[in-house]
Each structure stands twice: as structure tokens, then as C-alpha cells.
């Protein structure tokens, strides 16, 4: 009896202290989805996708048509002052070895981009958290894939502009349109998924899916002196990167890309990659890089979780790897960055 009581009290006290400690060190309690929801809406084969997901195409005419709703219903609070500049990484408290893998899903007006299923399937198989910055038009052309990413608790989704507009070249009205249309498209998919989840009897699980995109990534990393204020007023911190993960991917082997990333990474790093099947080596890079980062003690978190782990490191102007190295895109993509490369 005595032994039983002692065990009982130890258990109660352990739970108490675990609870207190867990509260103090907890990662942001935001949830990004629900396994119950994900598996109630899709079979494993549907989540795994098929080779047709990799397909890309050029449209007969550039598509600038708006989403069914052009204004989001959700409004976000102003971004706090410390986070109003361009965020390249976080300086985690205690130099904790955490980092964020991020994948952009860019789609310009004249193109249909892809979905690199092998990357997502690998992340799911290993339980690796990641953040996807989705173009609004990409979400409209890939509604089911977008909803799967939204529903998956491993993944956070952020805003990557409607047609990949270059914000350095756009006025405020144009920037707001790129961002608002994307926010609205996300909400439309959320509402569609909610109706579907209710039919399947898992409507309550939708409470675990964020009702709004809460981060933005600047296309090409380009901004001007007004961009930060506009996006801060829309409630969206600008999340860029500290490692351009696919740097010189055409000239480098996968092994060289792995080494490039390992040399650049540090606690609080944000790695930029793409999952739109445009870069051709990312699906080979990720399964080699992730185990090497794990072996070095890194833990993968979503960007919002990373932001809760320490102060942000910011820059005034975005860039790929070195300040100024993205200015050339201002002359390269027509239609204020929304069209294809000008040959
Ligand atoms: Zn992009």
C-alpha cells in the first residue's frame, strides 16, 4: 500500500513538474493541422500522388484572373515592430540546434508549375516538419495538394504572392492585390475543406488548421522601402532565408549541394528550397541533407515555431546569398516579375 501511494505521488509530482517545465520551454502551441483530418479526407495513395504531379506547362495566355473572392475575411493584427524587417533567421535561446526547412511553390502568370511529390512524401515518411510558401495562383491550380499541405500537422503554409510579383517594382495597390488574393484563395480552400470534413464527420478537426496564412515570403527576395510597412499592416512578417539551399543547382552535384548547405547552416537557420518541380535536384538533395543535419543534432521546426524560440535576425533588403545578388531579376521577368524570363 505504501509503495503504491509513493508511486502514485511520484507520478503526480512528475506530471506536475513535466507540465510546468513543458509550459516554460514549450514551442508555440499553434497547431498546423490534424492527422485525423488528413487521413479522413485522403487515402495514402492520394497523398502519395503520381508522376503527373511533376508536370509543368506554359499556358496559351498569361492568367491574371482573380480568385472567386479577392478580399480575405480574416484580418491579422499588425506585425510587432521587432519583426517588421526582412527576417533571415532566428537566434535561438541557448543556441538550440533548431532550424526550418522551407519550400516555395511559385507560379507565375504564364505557367502551370508542378508539385514535387517526392519531397513531401519523404518529409512525411520521416516526420520532418517544414514550411511551404504557396503562390495564390498555385493553390488555385493545385487545390487538392494545397489542402493536403494545409491539413497536415507537420506542415505550415505561408503566402508567396498571387503570381510571384516583384514587390520592389509594384505600387501599394499591386502588392496588396498579390497578397490579399492569396489570403482569400487560402480561405476558399479552407472553407471547401471544412464542408468536406463536416460531411466526413471530422469537422471539429478543422479547428486545428490555421484559418489564415500568417507569414509571407517575398518573390525573388525583392522589396523596396515601402514593402515592409505594407506587409506589417497586413499582419504578415516577411520570412526570407539564411541559406539558399539550391544555389547553383545546375552546376553542382547533389553531394556538393549537401555540403553547401552543411557549411552554411547554423542554429536558427532558414533554408530556402522549392517544391514546385522547377529546380531539378531538390528531391534528391532533401533525403541526403536531412539525415546529415539530424546527425549534427538539428531538430526541424516550422517557421512559426522557430520565431517563438528567440529573437529574429533581420536585413533591410532581401537577397539570395549576398546583398544585391537578386537585383538582376528586376530586368529579367516582365510584368513586374509576374511573367516568364525575357529571352
Ligand atoms: Zn518564389
Short mmCIF file of C-alpha atoms and ligand atoms in Angstrom, two decimals, residues 104 106 160 164 219-220 274, ligand 1:
data_model
loop_
_atom_site.label_atom_id
_atom_site.label_comp_id
_atom_site.label_asym_id
_atom_site.label_seq_id
_atom_site.Cartn_x
_atom_site.Cartn_y
_atom_site.Cartn_z
CA UNK A 104 8.35 27.70 -52.18
CA UNK A 106 5.95 29.67 -57.02
CA UNK A 160 4.07 33.64 -51.65
CA UNK A 164 5.05 35.87 -57.95
CA UNK A 219 9.17 36.60 -54.50
CA UNK A 220 12.85 36.82 -55.58
CA UNK A 274 11.35 24.74 -53.87
ZN1 LIG B 1 9.24 32.01 -55.48
#
